[in-house]
PDB file of C-alpha atoms in Angstrom:
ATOM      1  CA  UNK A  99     -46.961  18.446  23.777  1.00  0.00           C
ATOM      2  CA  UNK A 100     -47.043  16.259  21.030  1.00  0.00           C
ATOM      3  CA  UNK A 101     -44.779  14.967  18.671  1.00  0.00           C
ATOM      4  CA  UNK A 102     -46.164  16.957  15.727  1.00  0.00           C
ATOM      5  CA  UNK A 103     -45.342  20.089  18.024  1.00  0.00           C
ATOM      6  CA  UNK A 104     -42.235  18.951  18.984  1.00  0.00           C
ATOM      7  CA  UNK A 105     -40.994  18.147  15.381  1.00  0.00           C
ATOM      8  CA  UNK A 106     -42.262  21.459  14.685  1.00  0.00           C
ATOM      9  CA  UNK A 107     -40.263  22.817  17.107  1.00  0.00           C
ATOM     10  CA  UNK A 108     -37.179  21.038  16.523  1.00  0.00           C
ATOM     11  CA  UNK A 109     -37.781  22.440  12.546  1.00  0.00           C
ATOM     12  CA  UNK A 110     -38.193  25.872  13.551  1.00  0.00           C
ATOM     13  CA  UNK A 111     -34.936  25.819  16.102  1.00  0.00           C
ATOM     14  CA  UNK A 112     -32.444  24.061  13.050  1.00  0.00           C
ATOM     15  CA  UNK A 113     -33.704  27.414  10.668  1.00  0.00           C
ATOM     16  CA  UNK A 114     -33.675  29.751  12.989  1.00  0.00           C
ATOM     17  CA  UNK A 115     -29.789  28.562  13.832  1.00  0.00           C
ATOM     18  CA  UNK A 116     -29.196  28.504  10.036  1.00  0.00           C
ATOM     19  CA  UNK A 117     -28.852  24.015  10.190  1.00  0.00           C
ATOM     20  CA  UNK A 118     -31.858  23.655   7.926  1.00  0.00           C
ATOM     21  CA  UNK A 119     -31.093  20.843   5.927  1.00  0.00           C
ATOM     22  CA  UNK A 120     -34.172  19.047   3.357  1.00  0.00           C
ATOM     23  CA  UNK A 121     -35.056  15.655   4.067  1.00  0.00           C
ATOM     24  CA  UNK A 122     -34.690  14.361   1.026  1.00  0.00           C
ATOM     25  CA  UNK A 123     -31.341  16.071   0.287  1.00  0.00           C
ATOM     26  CA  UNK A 124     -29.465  13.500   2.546  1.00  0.00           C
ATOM     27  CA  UNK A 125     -25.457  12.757   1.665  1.00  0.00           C
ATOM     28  CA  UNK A 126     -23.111  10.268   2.201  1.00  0.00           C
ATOM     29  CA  UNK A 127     -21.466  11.234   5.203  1.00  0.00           C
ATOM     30  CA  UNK A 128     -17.918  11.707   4.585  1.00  0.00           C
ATOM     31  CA  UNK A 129     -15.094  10.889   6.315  1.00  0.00           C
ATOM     32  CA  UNK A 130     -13.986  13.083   8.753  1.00  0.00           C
ATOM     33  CA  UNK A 131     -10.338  15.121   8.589  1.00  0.00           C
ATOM     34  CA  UNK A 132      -9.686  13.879  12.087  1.00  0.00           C
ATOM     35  CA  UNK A 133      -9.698  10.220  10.870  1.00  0.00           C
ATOM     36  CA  UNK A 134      -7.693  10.458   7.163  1.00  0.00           C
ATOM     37  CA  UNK A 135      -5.334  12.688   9.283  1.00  0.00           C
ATOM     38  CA  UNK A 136      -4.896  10.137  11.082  1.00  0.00           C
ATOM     39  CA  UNK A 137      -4.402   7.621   8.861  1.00  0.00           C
ATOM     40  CA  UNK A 138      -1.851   9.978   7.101  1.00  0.00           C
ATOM     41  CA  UNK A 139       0.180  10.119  10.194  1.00  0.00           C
ATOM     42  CA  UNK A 140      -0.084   6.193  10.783  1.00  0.00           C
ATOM     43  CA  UNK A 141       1.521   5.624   6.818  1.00  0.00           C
ATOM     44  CA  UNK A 142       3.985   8.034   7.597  1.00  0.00           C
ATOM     45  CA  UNK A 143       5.380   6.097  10.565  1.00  0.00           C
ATOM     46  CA  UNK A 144       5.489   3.248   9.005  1.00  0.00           C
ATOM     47  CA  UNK A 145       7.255   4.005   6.071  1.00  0.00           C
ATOM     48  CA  UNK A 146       9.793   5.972   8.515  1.00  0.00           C
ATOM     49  CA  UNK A 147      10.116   2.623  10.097  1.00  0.00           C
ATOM     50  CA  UNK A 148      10.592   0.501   6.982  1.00  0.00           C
ATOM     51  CA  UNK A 149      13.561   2.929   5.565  1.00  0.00           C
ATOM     52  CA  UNK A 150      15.187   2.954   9.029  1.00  0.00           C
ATOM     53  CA  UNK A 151      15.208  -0.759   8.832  1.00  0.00           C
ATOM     54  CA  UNK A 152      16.475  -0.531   5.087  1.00  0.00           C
ATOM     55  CA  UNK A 153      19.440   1.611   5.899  1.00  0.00           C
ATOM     56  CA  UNK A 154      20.631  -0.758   9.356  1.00  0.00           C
ATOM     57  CA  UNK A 155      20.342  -3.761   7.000  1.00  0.00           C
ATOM     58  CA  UNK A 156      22.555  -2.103   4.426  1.00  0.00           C
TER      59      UNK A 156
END
């Protein structure tokens, strides 16, 4: 096989399973839920830690 039929392939497969995306219509990639979630939960700690140290200070 050869790499025109393969690409061909590999085109036909990402229609058929509804993935068709252009070439040229590339994005950003954005960032993922996982990792803002995460960074959501690591700001919440911290300011949890910061007014727990406020209020034994006080």
């Amino acid at each position: 096989m050869t790499v025109t039929e393969l690409n061909r392939l590999e085109q036909a497969a990402r229609v058929s399973m509804g993935e068709f995306e252009a070439p040229q219509a590339s994005a950003e990639p954005l960032t993922s839920p996982h990792h803002t979630l995460l960074w959501g939960v690591v700001l919440a700690a911290a300011s949890t830690i910061l007014l727990i140290a406020m209020f034994q200070l006080t």
